[in-house]
Amino acid sequence: MDDTFHRQLIALLPRLRRFGRGLTGSVDDGDDLVQAALERAMSRSHQWTPGTRLDSWMFRIMQTMRLNDLTASRRRHGNSQVLDPDNATGGDLRDELESRLMLDHVREQVALLPEEQKSVLLLVCVEGLSYKETANTLDVPIGTVMSRLARARLSLQRTLENSHGAKVSNRRLKSI
Amino acid sequence: MISFDESTLVAYVDGELDPGTANEIERALTQDAAAAETVRALRDSASAVRRAFSGVINEPIPERLLRIVAGESEHGTLAGRRPWLGSAPRPAFALAATIAFLMIGFGSGYYFHQAVDPYSYEIASGETDTEEVYSNDLLYKALEKGAVGEEYSGENTAVDAHGSVAVVQDLRVASGHLCREFRSVLRQGKAARTKLGIGCRNRDGSWETLFLQPEGATK
């Protein structure tokens, strides 16, 4: 087997996990997707041309498998607790926690986007692919990338601005 | 005439337009509040999404994924520090060493988005990465499964480290996240340190952890 291929694949693992996490909204489901894609990639390594982008090649495999999986996928839900305001802990901790939980809320809303918007959003805004690279990876016209991307970001922003979900600022942490 | 459809504006925000068109749009935006607002929304959401996923990159890589690249099946066995015993073709030696190195440090397979810990503890000896990963394994178990007060402990004799973690109390948070306060004690040689912190369970199953001020290092 080609060592360049292995080396680049290892270096890519964090990004593949990140893409899987975004697509599935779950640590385990995301890693399951990465694992399946890696198994396929290993058996098809001869189909990858050294010197071309391995990340696009892998993202495409993951996207294809994700679409195949969707009807069979299970959703995992975390626990959620009842809302309740109470006594403050230190201000800095509260701010830090609030901003982390807000980011979790963002991830949650991304997971709820339609699949075709989600993959474009993740590839462009998180993985840093250009519009052209994204169009090639997903095998769609560049205009489609642009319109899906705009729609994803605008609906996401609207949702985040409307929701009260993760606003901890006036609420506090309470022990039960 | 410039059209202000969303596709054009998103390309403008992302720097995907040619400079000439971008300049025209930039000038026109000063006259068009609605379009300027759309540009702001496109920018803010991109930034939020980028930040929301930035933590994943720093997580340790689960062994099962490394095994696939090493040419093993998911449940390939590990004997000591040699990560491959399968019959699949072996990668060349230098690559194998890379895989082995990645696997040695990260045996836990659990995931945290960790805050940068502002309190650094000097432990007499041992490698920080190993001790923290070892502690994190227990921390994850305690947060995910532990009852309040239930202690999880373990040791890593290779670095003479012994650690324990217990959840101190459960917390309600307005956002609906499950949060738990915990205490983590790590002893290594003659040194010991205690950390108090809070963990909150993300929707995707990972835990955010934050450390509070130290409870006091003991000797």
PDB file of N, CA and C in Angstrom, chain A residues 54-89:
ATOM      1  N   LEU A  54      -6.795  14.682  -1.158  1.00  0.00           N
ATOM      2  CA  LEU A  54      -7.337  13.541  -0.438  1.00  0.00           C
ATOM      3  C   LEU A  54      -8.527  13.964   0.425  1.00  0.00           C
ATOM      4  N   ASP A  55      -8.500  15.203   0.923  1.00  0.00           N
ATOM      5  CA  ASP A  55      -9.618  15.619   1.781  1.00  0.00           C
ATOM      6  C   ASP A  55     -10.931  15.622   1.002  1.00  0.00           C
ATOM      7  N   SER A  56     -10.924  16.206  -0.212  1.00  0.00           N
ATOM      8  CA  SER A  56     -12.149  16.206  -1.013  1.00  0.00           C
ATOM      9  C   SER A  56     -12.613  14.790  -1.295  1.00  0.00           C
ATOM     10  N   TRP A  57     -11.654  13.933  -1.597  1.00  0.00           N
ATOM     11  CA  TRP A  57     -11.959  12.532  -1.916  1.00  0.00           C
ATOM     12  C   TRP A  57     -12.646  11.870  -0.745  1.00  0.00           C
ATOM     13  N   MET A  58     -12.126  12.095   0.459  1.00  0.00           N
ATOM     14  CA  MET A  58     -12.700  11.500   1.658  1.00  0.00           C
ATOM     15  C   MET A  58     -14.040  12.128   2.024  1.00  0.00           C
ATOM     16  N   PHE A  59     -14.147  13.452   1.901  1.00  0.00           N
ATOM     17  CA  PHE A  59     -15.410  14.117   2.219  1.00  0.00           C
ATOM     18  C   PHE A  59     -16.511  13.602   1.301  1.00  0.00           C
ATOM     19  N   ARG A  60     -16.145  13.356   0.060  1.00  0.00           N
ATOM     20  CA  ARG A  60     -17.143  12.856  -0.886  1.00  0.00           C
ATOM     21  C   ARG A  60     -17.603  11.458  -0.475  1.00  0.00           C
ATOM     22  N   ILE A  61     -16.666  10.625  -0.088  1.00  0.00           N
ATOM     23  CA  ILE A  61     -17.032   9.280   0.362  1.00  0.00           C
ATOM     24  C   ILE A  61     -17.965   9.374   1.568  1.00  0.00           C
ATOM     25  N   MET A  62     -17.607  10.250   2.508  1.00  0.00           N
ATOM     26  CA  MET A  62     -18.436  10.381   3.707  1.00  0.00           C
ATOM     27  C   MET A  62     -19.837  10.878   3.367  1.00  0.00           C
ATOM     28  N   GLN A  63     -19.912  11.851   2.465  1.00  0.00           N
ATOM     29  CA  GLN A  63     -21.198  12.413   2.096  1.00  0.00           C
ATOM     30  C   GLN A  63     -22.073  11.360   1.428  1.00  0.00           C
ATOM     31  N   THR A  64     -21.471  10.574   0.546  1.00  0.00           N
ATOM     32  CA  THR A  64     -22.214   9.524  -0.156  1.00  0.00           C
ATOM     33  C   THR A  64     -22.748   8.494   0.829  1.00  0.00           C
ATOM     34  N   MET A  65     -21.879   8.089   1.758  1.00  0.00           N
ATOM     35  CA  MET A  65     -22.306   7.089   2.729  1.00  0.00           C
ATOM     36  C   MET A  65     -23.365   7.647   3.665  1.00  0.00           C
ATOM     37  N   ARG A  66     -23.225   8.924   3.984  1.00  0.00           N
ATOM     38  CA  ARG A  66     -24.196   9.561   4.861  1.00  0.00           C
ATOM     39  C   ARG A  66     -25.574   9.525   4.228  1.00  0.00           C
ATOM     40  N   LEU A  67     -25.649   9.860   2.946  1.00  0.00           N
ATOM     41  CA  LEU A  67     -26.937   9.860   2.261  1.00  0.00           C
ATOM     42  C   LEU A  67     -27.520   8.452   2.228  1.00  0.00           C
ATOM     43  N   ASN A  68     -26.654   7.456   2.051  1.00  0.00           N
ATOM     44  CA  ASN A  68     -27.142   6.074   2.048  1.00  0.00           C
ATOM     45  C   ASN A  68     -27.653   5.650   3.419  1.00  0.00           C
ATOM     46  N   ASP A  69     -26.999   6.190   4.426  1.00  0.00           N
ATOM     47  CA  ASP A  69     -27.321   5.808   5.799  1.00  0.00           C
ATOM     48  C   ASP A  69     -28.608   6.429   6.311  1.00  0.00           C
ATOM     49  N   LEU A  70     -29.009   7.533   5.727  1.00  0.00           N
ATOM     50  CA  LEU A  70     -29.953   8.407   6.417  1.00  0.00           C
ATOM     51  C   LEU A  70     -31.241   7.720   6.817  1.00  0.00           C
ATOM     52  N   THR A  71     -31.761   6.878   5.988  1.00  0.00           N
ATOM     53  CA  THR A  71     -33.012   6.223   6.349  1.00  0.00           C
ATOM     54  C   THR A  71     -32.823   5.303   7.533  1.00  0.00           C
ATOM     55  N   ALA A  72     -31.628   4.762   7.699  1.00  0.00           N
ATOM     56  CA  ALA A  72     -31.411   3.802   8.778  1.00  0.00           C
ATOM     57  C   ALA A  72     -30.816   4.440  10.025  1.00  0.00           C
ATOM     58  N   SER A  73     -30.501   5.725   9.959  1.00  0.00           N
ATOM     59  CA  SER A  73     -29.753   6.297  11.089  1.00  0.00           C
ATOM     60  C   SER A  73     -30.639   6.452  12.311  1.00  0.00           C
ATOM     61  N   ARG A  74     -30.011   6.279  13.438  1.00  0.00           N
ATOM     62  CA  ARG A  74     -30.723   6.492  14.689  1.00  0.00           C
ATOM     63  C   ARG A  74     -30.309   7.840  15.242  1.00  0.00           C
ATOM     64  N   ARG A  75     -31.188   8.492  15.917  1.00  0.00           N
ATOM     65  CA  ARG A  75     -30.828   9.737  16.589  1.00  0.00           C
ATOM     66  C   ARG A  75     -30.505   9.467  18.035  1.00  0.00           C
ATOM     67  N   ARG A  76     -29.462  10.071  18.506  1.00  0.00           N
ATOM     68  CA  ARG A  76     -29.169   9.962  19.933  1.00  0.00           C
ATOM     69  C   ARG A  76     -29.491  11.298  20.591  1.00  0.00           C
ATOM     70  N   HIS A  77     -30.155  11.229  21.659  1.00  0.00           N
ATOM     71  CA  HIS A  77     -30.502  12.460  22.353  1.00  0.00           C
ATOM     72  C   HIS A  77     -29.808  12.520  23.697  1.00  0.00           C
ATOM     73  N   GLY A  78     -29.246  13.665  24.004  1.00  0.00           N
ATOM     74  CA  GLY A  78     -28.667  13.840  25.329  1.00  0.00           C
ATOM     75  C   GLY A  78     -29.768  14.063  26.339  1.00  0.00           C
ATOM     76  N   ASN A  79     -29.414  13.997  27.609  1.00  0.00           N
ATOM     77  CA  ASN A  79     -30.402  14.341  28.642  1.00  0.00           C
ATOM     78  C   ASN A  79     -30.703  15.821  28.586  1.00  0.00           C
ATOM     79  N   SER A  80     -31.882  16.220  28.993  1.00  0.00           N
ATOM     80  CA  SER A  80     -32.105  17.648  29.172  1.00  0.00           C
ATOM     81  C   SER A  80     -32.824  17.861  30.484  1.00  0.00           C
ATOM     82  N   GLN A  81     -32.538  18.967  31.090  1.00  0.00           N
ATOM     83  CA  GLN A  81     -33.077  19.260  32.402  1.00  0.00           C
ATOM     84  C   GLN A  81     -34.070  20.403  32.300  1.00  0.00           C
ATOM     85  N   VAL A  82     -34.851  20.543  33.357  1.00  0.00           N
ATOM     86  CA  VAL A  82     -35.853  21.594  33.416  1.00  0.00           C
ATOM     87  C   VAL A  82     -35.181  22.958  33.558  1.00  0.00           C
ATOM     88  N   LEU A  83     -35.746  23.984  32.922  1.00  0.00           N
ATOM     89  CA  LEU A  83     -35.179  25.316  33.044  1.00  0.00           C
ATOM     90  C   LEU A  83     -35.476  25.892  34.420  1.00  0.00           C
ATOM     91  N   ASP A  84     -34.493  26.550  34.987  1.00  0.00           N
ATOM     92  CA  ASP A  84     -34.717  27.116  36.316  1.00  0.00           C
ATOM     93  C   ASP A  84     -33.632  28.142  36.670  1.00  0.00           C
ATOM     94  N   PRO A  85     -33.982  29.364  36.964  1.00  0.00           N
ATOM     95  CA  PRO A  85     -32.970  30.349  37.336  1.00  0.00           C
ATOM     96  C   PRO A  85     -32.647  30.264  38.823  1.00  0.00           C
ATOM     97  N   ASP A  86     -31.436  30.604  39.201  1.00  0.00           N
ATOM     98  CA  ASP A  86     -31.129  30.698  40.641  1.00  0.00           C
ATOM     99  C   ASP A  86     -29.793  31.385  40.919  1.00  0.00           C
ATOM    100  N   ASN A  87     -29.187  31.035  42.046  1.00  0.00           N
ATOM    101  CA  ASN A  87     -28.013  31.763  42.536  1.00  0.00           C
ATOM    102  C   ASN A  87     -26.798  31.690  41.617  1.00  0.00           C
ATOM    103  N   ALA A  88     -26.080  32.794  41.617  1.00  0.00           N
ATOM    104  CA  ALA A  88     -24.946  32.907  40.707  1.00  0.00           C
ATOM    105  C   ALA A  88     -23.712  32.212  41.249  1.00  0.00           C
ATOM    106  N   THR A  89     -22.914  31.723  40.368  1.00  0.00           N
ATOM    107  CA  THR A  89     -21.522  31.408  40.694  1.00  0.00           C
ATOM    108  C   THR A  89     -20.702  32.576  40.140  1.00  0.00           C
TER     109      THR A  89
END
